[in-house]
CSV table of C-alpha atoms and ligand atoms in Angstrom, one decimal:
chain,number,residue,atom,x,y,z
K,1310,MET,CA,18.7,11.5,11.5
K,1311,TYR,CA,15.0,10.7,10.0
K,1312,VAL,CA,12.8,8.0,10.0
K,1313,SER,CA,13.3,8.5,6.1
K,1314,LYS,CA,16.7,9.0,5.1
K,1315,ASN,CA,15.3,11.8,2.2
K,1316,LEU,CA,15.1,14.3,4.8
K,1317,ASP,CA,17.6,16.2,5.5
K,1318,VAL,CA,17.8,20.1,7.4
K,1319,ASN,CA,19.2,22.8,5.4
K,1320,SER,CA,22.0,25.9,5.9
K,1321,ASP,CA,18.3,27.6,6.8
K,1322,GLY,CA,17.6,25.4,9.8
K,1323,HIS,CA,14.6,23.9,7.5
K,1324,LEU,CA,13.6,20.9,7.0
K,1325,THR,CA,14.3,19.1,3.1
K,1326,ILE,CA,12.6,16.7,1.4
K,1327,GLY,CA,14.6,15.3,-1.8
K,1328,GLY,CA,17.0,18.5,-1.4
K,1329,MET,CA,14.0,20.6,-1.3
K,1330,ASP,CA,13.0,23.4,1.2
K,1331,THR,CA,9.8,22.4,3.0
K,1332,VAL,CA,9.2,25.6,4.6
K,1333,LYS,CA,9.3,27.0,0.6
K,1334,LEU,CA,7.2,24.2,-0.5
K,1335,ALA,CA,4.6,25.0,2.2
K,1336,GLU,CA,4.9,29.0,1.5
K,1337,GLU,CA,4.8,28.4,-2.4
K,1338,TYR,CA,1.8,25.4,-2.4
K,1339,GLY,CA,-0.1,25.9,0.7
K,1340,THR,CA,-0.7,24.3,3.5
K,1341,PRO,CA,-1.8,21.3,4.4
K,1342,LEU,CA,0.4,19.8,1.6
K,1343,TYR,CA,1.4,16.1,1.1
K,1344,VAL,CA,5.2,16.0,-0.3
K,1345,VAL,CA,6.1,12.8,-1.8
K,1346,ASP,CA,10.0,12.2,-2.9
K,1347,GLU,CA,9.8,10.6,-6.2
K,1348,GLU,CA,13.5,9.9,-7.0
K,1349,LEU,CA,12.4,7.7,-3.3
K,1350,VAL,CA,9.6,6.0,-5.2
K,1351,ARG,CA,11.6,5.2,-8.3
K,1352,GLU,CA,14.6,4.0,-5.7
K,1353,HIS,CA,12.3,1.8,-4.0
K,1354,CYS,CA,10.8,0.2,-7.3
K,1355,ARG,CA,14.2,-0.8,-8.4
K,1356,SER,CA,15.2,-2.5,-5.2
K,1357,PHE,CA,12.4,-4.7,-5.7
K,1358,ARG,CA,12.9,-5.0,-9.3
K,1359,SER,CA,16.2,-5.9,-8.4
K,1360,SER,CA,16.5,-8.3,-5.7
K,1361,ILE,CA,13.8,-10.7,-7.7
K,1362,ASP,CA,16.6,-10.6,-10.5
K,1363,ASN,CA,19.5,-11.4,-8.1
K,1364,TYR,CA,17.8,-14.1,-6.3
K,1365,TYR,CA,14.7,-15.4,-8.4
K,1366,GLY,CA,16.5,-15.1,-11.9
K,1367,GLY,CA,14.4,-12.1,-12.6
K,1368,LYS,CA,11.1,-14.8,-12.7
K,1369,GLY,CA,8.6,-12.6,-11.1
K,1370,LEU,CA,7.3,-9.3,-11.3
K,1371,ALA,CA,6.6,-6.7,-8.5
K,1372,CYS,CA,3.1,-5.6,-8.2
K,1373,TYR,CA,3.1,-2.1,-6.4
K,1374,ALA,CA,-0.3,-2.1,-4.2
K,1375,SER,CA,-1.5,1.0,-5.5
K,1376,LYS,CA,-4.6,1.1,-2.6
K,1377,ALA,CA,-1.4,3.0,-0.4
K,1378,PHE,CA,-1.5,6.0,-2.7
K,1379,SER,CA,-3.3,6.3,-6.0
K,1380,CYS,CA,-3.1,8.9,-9.0
K,1381,LYS,CA,-2.6,9.3,-12.4
K,1382,ALA,CA,1.0,10.4,-11.7
K,1383,MET,CA,2.1,7.3,-9.7
K,1384,TYR,CA,0.7,4.6,-12.1
K,1385,ARG,CA,2.6,6.6,-14.6
K,1386,ILE,CA,5.8,6.4,-12.3
K,1387,MET,CA,4.8,2.6,-11.8
K,1388,LYS,CA,4.9,1.7,-16.0
K,1389,GLU,CA,8.5,3.8,-16.3
K,1390,GLU,CA,10.0,1.9,-13.4
K,1391,GLY,CA,8.6,-1.6,-15.3
K,1392,MET,CA,6.2,-2.4,-12.0
K,1393,GLY,CA,3.2,-4.1,-12.3
K,1394,ILE,CA,0.1,-3.1,-10.1
K,1395,ASP,CA,-2.7,-4.2,-8.1
K,1396,VAL,CA,-5.7,-2.6,-8.0
K,1397,VAL,CA,-8.7,-3.5,-5.5
K,1398,SER,CA,-11.5,-0.8,-6.9
K,1399,GLY,CA,-12.9,0.3,-10.6
K,1400,GLY,CA,-11.8,3.5,-9.1
K,1401,GLU,CA,-8.0,2.7,-9.1
K,1402,LEU,CA,-8.4,0.6,-12.1
K,1403,TYR,CA,-10.2,3.7,-13.8
K,1404,THR,CA,-7.4,5.9,-12.9
K,1405,ALA,CA,-4.7,3.6,-14.1
K,1406,LEU,CA,-6.6,3.3,-17.2
K,1407,LYS,CA,-6.2,6.7,-17.9
K,1408,ALA,CA,-2.7,6.9,-16.9
K,1409,ASP,CA,-2.2,4.9,-19.9
K,1410,PHE,CA,-0.8,1.8,-17.1
K,1411,PRO,CA,-0.1,-1.4,-19.5
K,1412,MET,CA,-3.0,-3.7,-18.5
K,1413,GLU,CA,-1.5,-6.9,-19.2
K,1414,LYS,CA,0.4,-6.0,-15.7
K,1415,VAL,CA,-2.6,-5.5,-13.6
K,1416,CYS,CA,-3.5,-7.8,-10.9
K,1417,PHE,CA,-7.7,-6.7,-10.0
K,1418,HIS,CA,-8.6,-7.7,-5.9
K,1419,GLY,CA,-11.5,-7.3,-3.7
K,1420,ASN,CA,-13.2,-9.8,-1.8
K,1421,ASN,CA,-17.0,-8.4,-3.5
K,1422,LYS,CA,-15.9,-7.2,-6.6
K,1423,THR,CA,-19.4,-5.9,-8.6
K,1424,ASN,CA,-20.4,-7.0,-11.9
K,1425,ASP,CA,-19.6,-3.5,-13.3
K,1426,GLU,CA,-16.2,-3.7,-11.9
K,1427,LEU,CA,-15.7,-7.5,-13.5
K,1428,LYS,CA,-16.8,-6.1,-16.6
K,1429,LEU,CA,-14.4,-3.4,-16.5
K,1430,ALA,CA,-11.8,-5.3,-15.7
K,1431,LEU,CA,-12.8,-7.9,-18.7
K,1432,GLU,CA,-13.0,-5.1,-21.4
K,1433,SER,CA,-10.0,-3.3,-20.3
K,1434,LYS,CA,-8.2,-7.0,-20.3
K,1435,VAL,CA,-5.9,-7.1,-17.1
K,1436,GLY,CA,-3.8,-9.1,-16.5
K,1437,ARG,CA,-5.3,-11.5,-13.8
K,1438,ILE,CA,-8.2,-11.3,-11.6
K,1439,ILE,CA,-7.7,-12.2,-8.2
K,1440,VAL,CA,-11.0,-14.3,-7.4
K,1441,ASP,CA,-11.9,-14.2,-4.2
K,1442,ASN,CA,-14.8,-16.6,-3.8
K,1443,ILE,CA,-17.4,-19.0,-5.3
K,1444,SER,CA,-19.9,-16.6,-6.6
K,1445,GLU,CA,-17.2,-14.2,-8.2
K,1446,LEU,CA,-15.8,-17.2,-10.2
K,1447,GLU,CA,-19.5,-18.2,-11.5
K,1448,ARG,CA,-20.1,-14.3,-12.4
K,1449,LEU,CA,-16.8,-14.0,-13.8
K,1450,ASP,CA,-17.2,-17.2,-15.8
K,1451,ARG,CA,-20.6,-16.3,-17.3
K,1452,LEU,CA,-19.5,-12.6,-17.9
K,1453,ALA,CA,-16.3,-13.6,-19.6
K,1454,GLY,CA,-18.3,-16.1,-21.6
K,1455,GLU,CA,-20.9,-13.5,-22.9
K,1456,MET,CA,-17.7,-11.5,-24.0
K,1457,GLY,CA,-16.6,-14.9,-25.7
K,1458,ILE,CA,-13.1,-14.1,-23.8
K,1459,THR,CA,-11.0,-16.1,-21.4
K,1460,ALA,CA,-10.2,-14.8,-18.1
K,1461,ASP,CA,-6.6,-15.6,-17.1
K,1462,ILE,CA,-7.4,-15.8,-12.8
K,1463,MET,CA,-5.6,-16.2,-9.8
K,1464,PHE,CA,-7.2,-17.6,-6.5
K,1465,ARG,CA,-7.0,-15.5,-3.2
K,1466,ILE,CA,-6.0,-18.2,-0.5
K,1467,LYS,CA,-6.0,-17.9,3.3
K,1468,PRO,CA,-2.9,-19.8,4.1
K,1469,GLY,CA,-4.0,-19.7,7.9
K,1470,ILE,CA,-0.8,-17.7,9.2
K,1471,ASP,CA,-1.5,-14.7,11.4
K,1472,ALA,CA,1.6,-12.7,11.0
K,1473,HIS,CA,0.2,-9.8,13.6
K,1474,THR,CA,1.2,-11.6,16.8
K,1475,HIS,CA,4.6,-11.5,18.7
K,1476,ASP,CA,5.0,-15.2,17.4
K,1477,PHE,CA,3.4,-15.4,14.3
K,1478,VAL,CA,0.7,-18.3,14.6
K,1479,LYS,CA,0.2,-20.8,12.0
K,1480,THR,CA,-3.2,-21.8,12.1
K,1481,GLY,CA,-6.3,-19.5,13.0
K,1482,GLN,CA,-7.0,-17.1,10.5
K,1483,ILE,CA,-10.3,-19.4,8.9
K,1484,ASP,CA,-12.0,-15.9,10.4
K,1485,SER,CA,-11.1,-13.2,7.6
K,1486,LYS,CA,-13.4,-12.1,5.2
K,1487,PHE,CA,-10.6,-12.4,1.6
K,1488,GLY,CA,-10.2,-15.7,0.2
K,1489,PHE,CA,-10.9,-19.5,0.6
K,1490,ALA,CA,-9.9,-21.4,3.5
K,1491,LEU,CA,-7.2,-24.1,3.2
K,1492,GLU,CA,-8.0,-26.0,5.8
K,1493,THR,CA,-11.6,-26.7,5.5
K,1494,GLY,CA,-10.7,-27.8,1.6
K,1495,GLU,CA,-12.7,-24.9,0.4
K,1496,ALA,CA,-9.7,-24.0,-1.6
K,1497,MET,CA,-9.0,-27.4,-3.2
K,1498,GLU,CA,-13.0,-27.3,-4.0
K,1499,ALA,CA,-12.5,-24.1,-5.9
K,1500,VAL,CA,-9.7,-25.4,-7.6
K,1501,LYS,CA,-12.3,-28.0,-8.8
K,1502,ALA,CA,-14.9,-25.8,-9.7
K,1503,ALA,CA,-12.1,-23.6,-11.9
K,1504,VAL,CA,-10.9,-26.3,-13.6
K,1505,LYS,CA,-14.9,-26.7,-14.9
K,1506,CYS,CA,-15.3,-23.6,-16.0
K,1507,GLU,CA,-15.3,-22.9,-19.5
K,1508,ASN,CA,-14.2,-18.8,-19.7
K,1509,VAL,CA,-11.9,-18.6,-16.8
K,1510,LYS,CA,-8.2,-20.3,-16.8
K,1511,LEU,CA,-6.4,-20.6,-13.3
K,1512,THR,CA,-3.0,-19.4,-13.5
K,1513,GLY,CA,-2.0,-18.8,-9.9
K,1514,LEU,CA,-2.8,-18.7,-5.8
K,1515,HIS,CA,-2.4,-15.7,-4.0
K,1516,CYS,CA,-2.2,-15.1,-0.3
K,1517,HIS,CA,-1.0,-11.8,1.5
K,1518,ILE,CA,-0.7,-12.2,5.2
K,1519,GLY,CA,-1.1,-9.2,6.3
K,1520,SER,CA,0.4,-4.9,6.6
K,1521,GLN,CA,3.6,-3.7,8.2
K,1522,ILE,CA,5.1,-7.0,9.0
K,1523,PHE,CA,8.7,-6.8,10.2
K,1524,ASP,CA,9.9,-10.6,10.5
K,1525,ILE,CA,10.5,-13.0,7.6
K,1526,ASP,CA,9.7,-15.8,9.3
K,1527,PRO,CA,5.7,-15.6,8.1
K,1528,PHE,CA,6.4,-14.9,4.5
K,1529,VAL,CA,8.6,-17.8,3.9
K,1530,CYS,CA,6.2,-19.9,5.7
K,1531,ALA,CA,2.9,-19.0,3.9
K,1532,ALA,CA,5.6,-19.3,0.6
K,1533,GLU,CA,5.8,-23.1,1.8
K,1534,VAL,CA,2.0,-23.4,2.8
K,1535,MET,CA,0.8,-22.2,-1.0
K,1536,LEU,CA,3.3,-24.2,-2.7
K,1537,LYS,CA,2.5,-27.6,-0.6
K,1538,LEU,CA,-1.2,-26.2,-2.0
K,1539,ILE,CA,0.0,-26.1,-5.2
K,1540,SER,CA,1.9,-29.7,-5.2
K,1541,SER,CA,-1.1,-31.2,-3.8
K,1542,ILE,CA,-3.2,-30.0,-6.7
K,1543,LYS,CA,-0.7,-31.4,-9.1
K,1544,LYS,CA,-1.1,-34.8,-7.4
K,1545,GLU,CA,-5.2,-34.7,-6.9
K,1546,LEU,CA,-6.2,-32.9,-9.9
K,1547,GLY,CA,-3.1,-33.2,-12.3
K,1548,LEU,CA,-3.4,-29.1,-12.6
K,1549,GLU,CA,-0.1,-27.5,-13.0
K,1550,ILE,CA,0.1,-23.9,-11.2
K,1551,LYS,CA,2.2,-21.7,-12.5
K,1552,GLU,CA,2.2,-18.6,-10.8
K,1553,LEU,CA,2.3,-17.7,-7.0
K,1554,ASN,CA,1.6,-14.1,-5.9
K,1555,LEU,CA,2.9,-13.3,-2.2
K,1556,GLY,CA,1.2,-10.3,-1.6
K,1557,GLY,CA,2.4,-7.7,0.2
K,1558,GLY,CA,2.8,-6.1,3.5
K,1559,PHE,CA,6.9,-5.2,4.2
K,1560,GLY,CA,7.0,-3.3,7.0
K,1561,ILE,CA,8.7,0.3,7.1
K,1562,LYS,CA,10.1,2.9,9.6
K,1563,TYR,CA,7.6,5.1,11.0
K,1564,THR,CA,9.7,5.4,14.3
K,1565,GLU,CA,13.0,4.9,15.7
K,1566,LYS,CA,11.1,2.1,17.7
K,1567,ASP,CA,10.6,0.1,14.5
K,1568,ASN,CA,13.3,-2.0,12.6
K,1569,PRO,CA,12.1,-3.4,8.8
K,1570,THR,CA,14.0,-5.9,7.0
K,1571,PRO,CA,15.8,-5.0,4.0
K,1572,TYR,CA,13.5,-6.2,0.7
K,1573,ASP,CA,17.4,-7.6,-0.4
K,1574,SER,CA,17.2,-10.1,2.3
K,1575,TYR,CA,13.1,-11.1,2.7
K,1576,MET,CA,13.6,-11.8,-1.2
K,1577,LYS,CA,16.8,-13.9,-0.9
K,1578,THR,CA,15.1,-15.8,1.8
K,1579,VAL,CA,11.7,-16.8,0.3
K,1580,SER,CA,13.5,-18.3,-3.1
K,1581,GLU,CA,16.0,-20.0,-1.5
K,1582,LYS,CA,12.5,-21.5,0.3
K,1583,VAL,CA,10.5,-21.6,-3.0
K,1584,LYS,CA,13.3,-23.2,-4.3
K,1585,GLN,CA,13.7,-25.7,-1.8
K,1586,VAL,CA,10.4,-27.0,-1.8
K,1587,CYS,CA,9.6,-26.7,-5.5
K,1588,ALA,CA,12.9,-29.7,-5.1
K,1589,GLU,CA,11.4,-31.7,-2.7
K,1590,GLU,CA,7.3,-31.4,-3.7
K,1591,ASN,CA,8.7,-32.4,-7.5
K,1592,ILE,CA,6.8,-29.1,-9.0
K,1593,SER,CA,8.3,-26.5,-11.3
K,1594,LEU,CA,9.4,-22.5,-10.3
K,1595,PRO,CA,6.4,-20.5,-10.1
K,1596,PHE,CA,6.4,-17.4,-11.3
K,1597,ILE,CA,6.6,-15.4,-8.4
K,1598,TYR,CA,4.2,-11.5,-8.0
K,1599,ILE,CA,4.9,-9.6,-4.8
K,1600,GLU,CA,2.3,-6.9,-4.2
K,1601,PRO,CA,4.6,-4.3,-1.6
K,1602,GLY,CA,2.3,-1.1,-1.0
K,1603,ARG,CA,3.3,0.8,2.0
K,1604,SER,CA,7.2,0.5,1.5
K,1605,VAL,CA,7.0,1.8,-2.2
K,1606,ILE,CA,5.6,4.6,-1.1
K,1607,ALA,CA,5.4,5.3,2.7
K,1608,PRO,CA,8.6,6.4,3.2
K,1609,ALA,CA,8.8,9.1,0.2
K,1610,GLY,CA,6.0,11.2,2.0
K,1611,ILE,CA,5.2,13.8,4.3
K,1612,THR,CA,2.7,15.9,5.3
K,1613,LEU,CA,3.2,19.7,6.1
K,1614,TYR,CA,0.6,21.6,8.3
K,1615,THR,CA,0.5,25.2,9.7
K,1616,VAL,CA,0.6,25.4,13.4
K,1617,GLY,CA,-2.2,26.9,14.7
K,1618,ALA,CA,-3.9,26.8,18.5
K,1619,VAL,CA,-1.7,25.8,21.3
K,1620,LYS,CA,-3.1,24.7,24.6
K,1621,ASN,CA,-1.1,24.0,27.3
K,1622,ILE,CA,-3.5,22.3,30.5
K,1623,PRO,CA,-0.7,22.1,32.6
K,1624,ASP,CA,0.1,18.8,33.9
K,1625,ILE,CA,-1.7,17.4,31.9
K,1626,ARG,CA,-1.1,17.9,28.3
K,1627,THR,CA,-0.3,20.5,25.2
K,1628,TYR,CA,-2.3,20.1,22.6
K,1629,VAL,CA,-0.7,21.5,19.3
K,1630,SER,CA,-3.5,22.0,16.8
K,1631,VAL,CA,-2.7,22.0,12.6
K,1632,ASP,CA,-4.5,22.9,9.3
K,1633,GLY,CA,-5.7,19.2,8.9
K,1634,GLY,CA,-6.4,16.1,11.0
K,1635,MET,CA,-7.7,12.8,10.5
K,1636,CYS,CA,-9.2,14.1,7.3
K,1637,ASP,CA,-6.1,13.9,5.6
K,1638,ASN,CA,-4.5,11.3,8.4
K,1639,PRO,CA,-6.8,8.9,9.6
K,1640,ARG,CA,-4.2,6.4,10.7
K,1641,TYR,CA,-4.0,7.5,14.2
K,1642,ALA,CA,-7.8,7.6,15.1
K,1643,LEU,CA,-8.1,4.2,13.1
K,1644,TYR,CA,-5.3,2.3,14.7
K,1645,LYS,CA,-3.5,4.3,16.9
K,1646,SER,CA,-0.2,4.8,14.5
K,1647,GLU,CA,2.8,6.2,15.4
K,1648,TYR,CA,4.6,9.3,13.7
K,1649,GLU,CA,7.6,11.0,13.8
K,1650,ILE,CA,7.3,14.8,13.9
K,1651,VAL,CA,9.6,18.0,13.2
K,1652,ALA,CA,8.8,21.5,12.8
K,1653,ALA,CA,10.4,22.0,9.4
K,1654,ASN,CA,11.3,26.0,10.1
K,1655,ARG,CA,13.4,25.2,12.9
K,1656,ALA,CA,14.6,21.6,12.2
K,1657,ALA,CA,18.1,22.3,13.7
K,1658,GLU,CA,16.9,23.0,17.1
K,1659,PRO,CA,16.6,20.3,19.2
K,1660,ARG,CA,12.8,18.8,19.9
K,1661,THR,CA,12.3,19.4,23.4
K,1662,GLU,CA,8.4,19.4,23.9
K,1663,ILE,CA,6.6,17.2,24.3
K,1664,ILE,CA,3.0,17.3,22.7
K,1665,THR,CA,-0.6,16.1,21.5
K,1666,VAL,CA,-1.3,16.7,17.7
K,1667,ALA,CA,-4.4,17.4,17.2
K,1668,GLY,CA,-6.4,18.2,13.7
K,1669,LYS,CA,-9.5,20.8,13.1
K,1670,CYS,CA,-12.4,18.1,13.0
K,1671,CYS,CA,-14.9,18.4,15.1
K,1672,GLU,CA,-14.1,15.4,17.1
K,1673,SER,CA,-12.0,14.8,20.0
K,1674,GLY,CA,-10.6,11.6,18.5
K,1675,ASP,CA,-8.6,13.9,15.8
K,1676,LEU,CA,-5.7,13.7,16.7
K,1677,ILE,CA,-2.4,12.6,14.4
K,1678,GLY,CA,-0.5,11.5,17.9
K,1679,GLU,CA,0.3,11.2,20.9
K,1680,GLY,CA,3.2,11.9,23.3
K,1681,MET,CA,5.6,13.2,20.1
K,1682,ALA,CA,8.6,15.0,20.5
K,1683,ILE,CA,8.9,18.3,18.7
K,1684,GLN,CA,10.9,21.8,18.7
K,1685,PRO,CA,9.4,24.4,20.6
K,1686,VAL,CA,6.4,25.5,18.4
K,1687,GLY,CA,3.8,28.0,18.1
K,1688,PRO,CA,0.9,29.5,16.0
K,1689,GLY,CA,2.5,29.7,12.2
K,1690,ASP,CA,5.2,27.2,12.6
K,1691,ILE,CA,5.4,24.4,10.2
K,1692,MET,CA,5.0,20.9,11.1
K,1693,ALA,CA,6.1,17.9,9.3
K,1694,VAL,CA,4.6,14.7,10.2
K,1695,LEU,CA,6.9,11.9,8.4
K,1696,ALA,CA,6.4,9.0,6.4
K,1697,THR,CA,3.0,9.9,5.3
K,1698,GLY,CA,3.6,8.6,1.8
K,1699,ALA,CA,1.0,5.4,2.4
K,1700,TYR,CA,-2.7,5.1,3.5
K,1701,ASN,CA,-3.2,8.9,4.4
K,1702,TYR,CA,-3.7,10.4,0.9
K,1703,SER,CA,-5.5,7.4,-0.2
K,1704,MET,CA,-7.5,6.6,3.1
K,1705,SER,CA,-8.3,10.9,3.4
K,1706,SER,CA,-12.2,12.0,3.7
K,1707,ASN,CA,-14.2,15.1,3.7
K,1708,TYR,CA,-15.2,15.3,7.2
K,1709,ASN,CA,-16.6,18.3,8.0
K,1710,ARG,CA,-16.4,19.6,4.1
K,1711,ILE,CA,-12.7,19.8,4.6
K,1712,PRO,CA,-11.0,20.2,1.3
K,1713,LYS,CA,-8.5,17.8,0.7
K,1714,PRO,CA,-5.0,19.1,0.6
K,1715,ALA,CA,-2.7,18.9,-3.0
K,1716,VAL,CA,-0.3,16.2,-3.5
K,1717,VAL,CA,3.2,17.9,-4.9
K,1718,MET,CA,6.1,15.5,-5.7
K,1719,VAL,CA,9.4,17.0,-6.0
K,1720,ARG,CA,12.5,15.5,-8.0
K,1721,ASN,CA,15.7,16.9,-8.9
K,1722,GLY,CA,15.3,20.0,-7.3
K,1723,GLU,CA,12.1,20.8,-9.0
K,1724,SER,CA,8.5,20.4,-7.2
K,1725,ARG,CA,5.0,20.0,-9.3
K,1726,VAL,CA,1.5,19.4,-8.4
K,1727,VAL,CA,0.5,15.9,-8.9
K,1728,VAL,CA,-3.2,16.1,-7.4
K,1729,LYS,CA,-4.8,19.4,-7.1
K,1730,ARG,CA,-5.7,20.9,-3.8
K,1731,GLU,CA,-9.4,20.6,-3.6
K,1732,THR,CA,-11.5,23.8,-3.5
K,1733,LEU,CA,-14.7,24.7,-1.9
K,1734,ASP,CA,-16.6,24.2,-5.3
K,1735,ASP,CA,-15.0,20.9,-4.9
K,1736,ILE,CA,-16.7,20.2,-1.9
K,1737,ILE,CA,-19.8,21.2,-3.2
K,1738,ARG,CA,-19.9,19.7,-6.5
K,1739,ASN,CA,-22.3,17.1,-6.6
K,1740,ASP,CA,-24.9,18.7,-4.3
K,1741,LEU,CA,-28.2,19.4,-6.0
K,1742,ASP,CA,-30.0,22.8,-6.2
I,2059,LIG,N1,-1.7,-7.1,-1.2
I,2059,LIG,C1,-3.3,-7.4,-0.9
I,2059,LIG,C2,-3.8,-8.0,-2.1
I,2059,LIG,C3,-3.2,-6.2,0.2
I,2059,LIG,O1,-4.7,-6.2,0.6
I,2059,LIG,C4,-2.6,-5.2,0.5
I,2059,LIG,C5,-2.7,-4.3,1.4
I,2059,LIG,C6,-0.9,-5.2,0.0
I,2059,LIG,C7,-0.9,-6.0,-1.2
I,2059,LIG,C8,-0.3,-4.4,0.5
I,2059,LIG,O2,0.4,-4.5,1.6
I,2059,LIG,P1,1.4,-3.0,2.3
I,2059,LIG,O3,2.6,-3.6,1.4
I,2059,LIG,O4,0.8,-2.3,1.6
I,2059,LIG,O5,1.4,-3.5,3.5
I,2059,LIG,N2,-5.0,1.1,5.6
I,2059,LIG,C9,-3.7,0.1,5.9
I,2059,LIG,C10,-3.1,-1.1,5.7
I,2059,LIG,C11,-3.9,-1.8,4.6
I,2059,LIG,C12,-3.3,-3.0,3.6
I,2059,LIG,C13,-4.4,-3.6,3.0
I,2059,LIG,N3,-4.1,-4.2,2.1
I,2059,LIG,C14,-2.8,1.1,7.1
I,2059,LIG,O6,-3.3,2.3,7.1
I,2059,LIG,O7,-1.8,0.7,7.6
């Protein structure tokens, strides 16, 4: 009935998430409110893990890309579900450390890591540092040397695949700020440089071809390109690369128009290709990492708002303003991302109105969406925006000095706050008199 399967309508005609009444959650915790169905998050983790077990003999690790939604509770859940994580800043790494996440299961990314971030990663003994460029390689080699340790690294490679075109294209992605280019020989030169470094060990290669991708073909193509590079490295340098990180990017259903591929078929198809290419190229099967972010958390989350002003501009549109906006969900302003909405306290009624959802920021572009179908709503109604678990809280801001909403997790008929609502005092906490 809705884009996410954890949502339903109860006998009061209220929207439920993971069996919990969203109107009651809004009453108890206030709005705007992010609500996450913990059980669904765990289910997603298990399906990624079991797909690796079923199709690749368990020779891999699913690392949750925590840029999608990062907080201590989330890292604890990932730990309990046996996942690895991808972190991309000192802040994400520090949060994971404070949540006692096992550091050997951490992949540390970033195209411009600072020395402080690299030192924190080395001190914390993160599993893999994904090196993006030559200057990072040199700095890391020096820092690891100073600390008397060897850092296990992977190289981020641009495999030359643009997955965001209607028919994905296989060249022309040299123009990216991330990683070493393949076509120019830059990647092979970097591998040669790594071999000469005394304090780093190149264990693997990484690629990430984009986000919200529905098609399996670009993933399969990326895997093939990467394995061929592993094969050339073996032939040219006699170096065996034992790990392949294929990144994330698996699409999810935001609206009825979206038709994502089940993870199982992704892993099945990619595994078959990996086995085939390894046999052809006479290289051993690599340990595989995948880095799903959005697909782990987006469908499990919703945002609840209280409706305020409604402005009907005849023959033009109806603006329905809510008590949040681009400060808690900048994705429409940034990408024109589409969402499904529901009047949580009128969820049993038909969605007969077409509205523009506006936020409360002082900015005309502060919209959550346009042309959205919803039940008739007025001031005081609760509006739910669906599938907001990924890249909403993590990309939120304090624009207009609006405090960030709380995040509540629900599971087994209970709810708990995992991130507190910011107060006005939080807003001024770093201001000096
Ligand atoms: N691995 C790497 C190296 C990445 O850069 C990303 C996402 C992922 C994994 C996870 O990708 P996912 O499975 O979540 O698609 N802010 C944008 C999305 C940016 C994604 C950046 N990298 C949005 O709101 O749509």
